[in-house]
XYZ file of C-alpha atoms in Angstrom:
396
model
C 2.410 -9.195 -5.356
C 3.960 -8.554 -8.714
C 6.696 -10.861 -10.078
C 10.241 -9.373 -10.083
C 10.554 -9.601 -13.984
C 7.666 -7.019 -14.274
C 8.693 -4.830 -11.186
C 12.402 -4.389 -11.505
C 13.765 -2.454 -14.188
C 16.860 -1.165 -12.851
C 19.058 -4.464 -13.406
C 18.806 -7.019 -15.562
C 17.757 -10.701 -14.413
C 21.283 -11.857 -13.783
C 22.443 -8.810 -11.700
C 19.412 -9.182 -9.355
C 19.977 -12.967 -8.879
C 23.689 -12.100 -8.231
C 22.648 -9.584 -5.569
C 20.096 -11.757 -3.958
C 22.458 -14.581 -4.136
C 25.019 -12.302 -2.442
C 22.566 -11.194 0.149
C 21.246 -14.843 1.244
C 24.953 -16.010 1.700
C 25.293 -13.076 4.182
C 22.371 -14.381 5.924
C 23.497 -18.107 5.709
C 26.731 -16.995 7.454
C 25.118 -15.202 10.076
C 22.620 -18.122 10.750
C 25.468 -20.434 11.171
C 27.118 -18.073 13.592
C 24.112 -18.202 15.711
C 23.928 -21.636 15.501
C 27.215 -21.996 16.608
C 26.742 -19.586 19.591
C 23.680 -21.665 20.677
C 25.859 -24.739 20.973
C 28.422 -23.007 23.350
C 28.048 -23.799 26.857
C 27.091 -21.086 29.615
C 25.098 -18.925 27.452
C 23.010 -16.743 29.400
C 19.244 -17.206 29.184
C 18.364 -14.074 27.884
C 20.736 -14.205 25.127
C 19.572 -17.813 24.159
C 16.139 -16.623 23.925
C 17.021 -13.911 21.770
C 19.013 -16.146 19.502
C 16.689 -18.939 19.257
C 13.942 -16.254 18.225
C 16.450 -14.928 15.476
C 17.290 -18.209 14.314
C 13.603 -19.062 13.844
C 13.158 -15.952 11.870
C 15.891 -16.887 9.497
C 14.784 -20.299 9.066
C 12.204 -19.905 6.314
C 14.532 -17.800 4.167
C 17.370 -20.378 4.652
C 15.164 -23.038 3.642
C 14.009 -21.418 0.579
C 17.884 -20.504 -0.209
C 18.459 -24.297 0.006
C 15.843 -24.873 -2.461
C 16.931 -22.384 -4.731
C 20.831 -23.831 -4.711
C 19.200 -27.456 -5.400
C 17.226 -26.082 -8.184
C 20.002 -24.174 -9.796
C 22.137 -27.310 -9.462
C 19.390 -29.369 -11.293
C 19.192 -26.574 -14.001
C 22.856 -26.611 -14.679
C 22.850 -30.561 -14.851
C 20.079 -30.458 -17.414
C 21.459 -27.643 -19.474
C 24.743 -29.809 -19.970
C 22.490 -32.635 -21.411
C 21.004 -30.415 -23.734
C 24.294 -29.013 -24.896
C 25.325 -32.398 -25.998
C 25.455 -32.674 -29.912
C 25.009 -36.439 -30.063
C 22.298 -38.354 -32.331
C 21.404 -40.585 -29.528
C 20.691 -37.594 -27.076
C 18.241 -35.751 -29.459
C 14.883 -37.171 -28.043
C 16.470 -36.947 -24.361
C 17.141 -33.341 -25.138
C 13.508 -32.436 -25.940
C 12.412 -34.172 -22.726
C 15.105 -32.058 -20.803
C 14.107 -28.883 -22.360
C 10.676 -29.308 -20.972
C 11.813 -29.962 -17.732
C 14.282 -27.347 -17.606
C 11.382 -24.854 -18.331
C 9.319 -26.228 -15.476
C 12.830 -25.815 -13.297
C 13.233 -22.331 -14.437
C 9.344 -21.334 -13.271
C 10.019 -22.998 -10.158
C 13.465 -20.965 -9.449
C 11.631 -17.662 -10.198
C 8.957 -18.473 -8.008
C 11.471 -19.062 -5.256
C 13.340 -15.899 -6.182
C 10.156 -13.891 -5.883
C 9.161 -15.546 -2.677
C 12.484 -14.764 -1.028
C 12.555 -11.000 -2.010
C 9.201 -10.532 -1.069
C 10.162 -12.136 2.500
C 13.292 -9.749 2.813
C 11.625 -6.442 1.706
C 10.339 -4.015 4.544
C 7.226 -4.591 6.000
C 4.620 -2.098 6.928
C 2.405 -3.345 9.744
C -0.396 -0.965 8.755
C -0.620 -2.725 5.339
C -2.731 -5.371 6.853
C -5.350 -2.986 8.067
C -8.268 -1.192 6.762
C -8.398 2.422 6.294
C -10.130 5.867 6.316
C -10.441 7.641 3.371
C -10.797 11.497 3.539
C -11.663 13.561 0.406
C -11.384 17.407 0.412
C -12.362 20.021 -1.940
C -9.359 22.197 -2.884
C -8.914 25.312 -5.322
C -12.053 25.584 -7.857
C -14.606 26.665 -5.986
C -17.968 24.763 -6.257
C -16.440 22.725 -9.277
C -13.808 21.438 -6.857
C -16.710 20.357 -4.521
C -18.204 18.331 -7.245
C -14.961 16.794 -8.366
C -14.507 15.744 -4.711
C -17.683 14.122 -4.824
C -16.757 12.249 -8.087
C -13.652 10.903 -6.459
C -15.566 9.815 -3.128
C -17.974 7.985 -5.502
C -15.019 6.376 -7.448
C -13.614 4.976 -4.210
C -17.233 3.667 -3.359
C -17.513 1.888 -6.431
C -14.073 0.503 -6.454
C -14.705 -0.995 -2.898
C -17.824 -2.521 -4.152
C -15.726 -3.990 -6.935
C -13.026 -5.438 -4.438
C -15.600 -6.678 -2.150
C -14.696 -4.333 0.597
C -17.139 -2.443 3.044
C -17.483 1.268 2.550
C -18.869 2.929 5.507
C -19.408 6.565 4.841
C -18.675 8.381 8.033
C -19.303 12.003 7.079
C -20.587 14.176 4.006
C -20.315 17.967 4.160
C -22.464 19.090 1.086
C -21.951 22.095 -0.971
C -24.794 24.304 -2.435
C -24.625 22.418 -6.087
C -24.715 18.978 -4.368
C -20.954 18.402 -4.217
C -18.985 17.482 -1.336
C -16.661 19.919 0.756
C -15.476 17.079 2.988
C -16.196 13.351 2.710
C -15.012 10.578 5.047
C -15.506 6.863 5.046
C -13.919 3.883 6.509
C -12.964 0.638 4.300
C -12.753 -2.931 5.552
C -12.694 -6.197 4.213
C -13.780 -9.415 5.159
C -11.693 -11.267 7.794
C -10.610 -14.165 5.701
C -10.554 -12.631 2.376
C -7.662 -13.441 0.123
C -7.860 -9.675 -1.384
C -4.804 -7.342 -0.175
C -5.984 -5.294 3.080
C -7.650 -1.969 1.867
C -4.666 0.317 3.207
C -2.111 -1.653 1.255
C -3.719 -0.809 -2.148
C -5.320 2.612 -1.522
C -2.528 4.319 0.135
C -1.245 5.208 -2.945
C -4.215 7.487 -3.510
C -2.966 9.902 -1.012
C -2.091 13.335 -2.665
C -3.748 15.970 -4.837
C -5.960 14.879 -7.610
C -6.798 17.442 -10.510
C -9.502 17.433 -12.822
C -9.688 19.210 -16.155
C -13.137 19.648 -17.693
C -15.927 21.850 -18.564
C -17.671 22.468 -15.347
C -21.538 22.324 -15.112
C -21.549 25.826 -14.339
C -19.636 27.189 -17.128
C -21.807 28.545 -19.807
C -18.898 29.357 -22.456
C -17.507 25.985 -22.672
C -14.352 26.813 -21.169
C -12.164 24.164 -19.642
C -11.615 24.663 -15.890
C -8.795 23.061 -13.604
C -10.199 22.000 -10.101
C -8.276 20.223 -7.444
C -9.356 17.906 -4.217
C -7.000 16.289 -1.568
C -7.204 12.836 -0.757
C -5.999 11.309 2.511
C -5.607 7.650 3.108
C -5.181 6.606 6.966
C -4.415 3.210 8.242
C -7.512 1.902 10.335
C -6.584 2.069 14.550
C -8.158 0.121 16.743
C -8.018 0.587 20.721
C -4.979 -1.587 20.731
C -2.935 0.748 18.571
C -4.035 4.111 20.145
C -4.991 3.839 23.816
C -7.273 7.314 24.033
C -7.872 7.768 27.752
C -11.324 9.463 28.992
C -9.594 12.266 30.715
C -7.520 13.375 27.351
C -10.525 13.881 25.349
C -13.378 16.678 25.309
C -16.637 15.703 23.806
C -18.896 18.656 22.406
C -22.494 18.058 21.303
C -24.486 20.091 19.021
C -27.518 20.273 16.437
C -26.904 18.748 13.065
C -27.027 21.316 10.483
C -28.109 20.578 6.491
C -30.696 18.144 5.060
C -32.227 15.406 7.383
C -35.397 16.380 8.501
C -37.149 17.597 11.901
C -35.316 14.903 14.069
C -31.815 15.593 12.822
C -32.345 19.500 13.378
C -33.887 19.633 16.890
C -31.586 17.217 18.730
C -28.167 17.405 19.949
C -26.971 14.568 17.778
C -23.592 16.085 16.225
C -20.596 15.145 17.989
C -17.276 16.930 18.129
C -14.538 14.745 19.883
C -11.154 16.823 20.550
C -8.032 15.063 21.748
C -6.451 17.331 24.039
C -2.715 16.365 24.213
C -2.638 16.681 20.350
C -5.096 19.080 19.582
C -6.778 16.850 16.912
C -10.480 17.326 16.556
C -13.127 15.283 14.557
C -16.958 16.269 14.224
C -19.435 13.824 12.766
C -23.050 14.525 12.154
C -23.842 11.853 9.796
C -26.003 9.647 12.110
C -29.258 10.728 13.927
C -27.831 8.901 17.124
C -25.537 10.925 19.139
C -23.742 7.472 20.323
C -23.344 6.375 16.844
C -21.629 9.713 15.657
C -19.348 9.433 18.878
C -18.240 6.130 17.719
C -17.320 7.106 14.474
C -15.774 10.281 15.467
C -13.526 8.263 17.797
C -12.750 5.895 14.953
C -11.318 8.522 12.888
C -9.607 10.369 15.903
C -7.748 7.020 16.508
C -6.714 6.870 12.724
C -5.591 10.546 12.707
C -3.392 10.042 15.899
C -1.811 6.819 14.654
C -1.202 8.512 11.318
C 0.510 11.420 12.983
C 2.780 9.099 14.944
C 3.524 7.361 11.548
C 4.292 10.461 9.611
C 6.811 11.347 12.667
C 8.566 8.179 12.485
C 8.701 8.465 8.802
C 10.349 11.673 8.949
C 13.226 10.099 10.869
C 14.002 7.881 7.834
C 16.517 8.261 5.015
C 15.791 10.321 2.190
C 15.430 7.414 -0.119
C 12.769 5.744 1.946
C 10.870 8.744 1.978
C 10.837 9.602 -1.563
C 9.426 5.819 -2.108
C 5.979 5.893 -4.121
C 3.254 5.741 -1.161
C 5.245 7.460 1.234
C 2.416 9.683 1.844
C 3.273 13.077 0.923
C -0.129 14.759 0.623
C 1.050 17.943 -0.931
C 2.240 16.234 -3.889
C 0.452 16.258 -7.040
C -0.313 12.732 -7.861
C -2.908 12.488 -10.755
C -4.710 14.404 -13.455
C -8.261 13.684 -14.738
C -8.501 15.212 -18.198
C -12.283 14.605 -19.232
C -12.003 16.117 -22.714
C -9.436 13.676 -23.778
C -10.357 10.842 -21.920
C -6.984 10.562 -20.229
C -5.907 9.812 -16.664
C -2.387 10.441 -15.738
C -0.475 9.379 -12.861
C 2.494 11.723 -12.563
C 4.493 9.526 -10.073
C 4.949 6.919 -12.550
C 4.003 8.797 -15.690
C 1.395 6.227 -16.883
C -1.799 7.067 -18.377
C -5.083 5.316 -18.887
C -6.902 6.409 -22.055
C -10.755 5.739 -22.759
C -14.162 7.182 -21.862
C -13.938 8.316 -18.271
C -16.843 6.580 -16.311
C -18.428 9.863 -15.284
C -19.374 10.544 -12.431
C -17.059 7.727 -11.357
C -13.988 8.807 -13.133
C -12.263 5.481 -13.148
C -14.071 1.939 -13.373
C -12.985 -0.304 -10.803
C -10.744 -2.460 -13.035
C -9.076 0.602 -14.461
C -8.192 1.902 -11.088
C -7.031 -1.483 -9.868
C -4.691 -1.332 -12.905
C -3.401 2.111 -11.830
C -2.971 0.945 -8.250
C -1.059 -2.331 -9.308
C 1.360 -0.278 -11.523
C 2.048 1.931 -8.494
C 2.601 -1.130 -6.497
C 5.005 -2.575 -8.869
C 6.829 0.721 -8.809
C 7.067 0.812 -5.336
C 8.357 -2.740 -4.942
C 11.018 -2.058 -7.401
C 12.203 1.023 -5.517
C 12.230 -1.326 -2.383
C 14.434 -4.092 -4.185
C 16.875 -1.454 -5.254
C 17.034 -0.180 -1.935
C 17.718 -3.568 -0.015
C 19.784 -5.383 -2.775
C 21.518 -2.849 -5.042
C 22.366 -0.053 -2.287
C 25.463 -0.802 -0.309
C 25.556 -0.694 3.312
C 28.152 2.296 3.153
C 25.928 4.204 1.111
C 22.900 3.599 3.478
C 25.079 4.484 6.502
C 26.018 7.807 4.996
C 22.609 8.777 3.971
C 21.191 11.956 5.769
C 18.382 11.117 8.042
């Protein structure tokens, strides 16, 4: 997670520290009130359980507050020593300067940790994800662009050490992709952020400006493809009953040899209550296609529920980066100029685009980290710099 010194631009360091300190004082008062309530006689068992749980949840941030207070007191004491102007204290001041710098670093780490713990958390950020890329406006060139995007994500996942399992690729006449779907997961004990936490910023409309391979006159065309990143859903997240789904099988189309085209290996799974449908024909095995289809179906149903919940949030939360507005234009890849611009943060990367992968792993990671930092900045603004009255008065 980015340091607050780089992710917060709406207020200077003193304003942020003051806002966080005020927030922590409120939490301390609430924590003390809960402890007092717990000490009272004849507290109902159900209430006692709830209070004990809340105290446990607050204990870590209260402990960090005490460490911050102690560190700040040490810093003030050393600062007073440094400001003394006697001849005998010069050597001591040099040592004190070094200690003060160490304490400042410690204090900043504590501040970052406390803020991270107080920002809203999304449970799905700890999950893998489903990547869906669909060709948009631009005809065959849009399909080629969709394939380039899909390849870019595949190579980025290799760069991150994630598993990129291709679920479906619907090819166009010139070898592009009309639709391409993959699941992304990372090793169980990996120290890397979970795939969804990073790749969720890719959702939206991507545009490319370049001379298509089909263009004989050398004119630059603009084409588009839409990217949808869905959080992975397991059976515990979404319970799909057998009676709620309809499974249709049919013969696969396209390349794949005699076996693919003569057996009913392709599968379409429809969730009857929601009307959500997923068709998979990537594998030669009907059972494997069914398993993949159910995996994508669960992700789409979970995402629909999350989108419904997000619609009830305040305008400020809905407008935050990474909120998942898939109709928004998010990025433009200008091949002749060697420039990729993310319109949400007005940030560009320049250089030779690594066609057919558009952005190399390091460059895409740089872009995503910038988006993460901006998203955190907006969340900090909402939590620490927006008054409770303002939040209450927001339209939902």
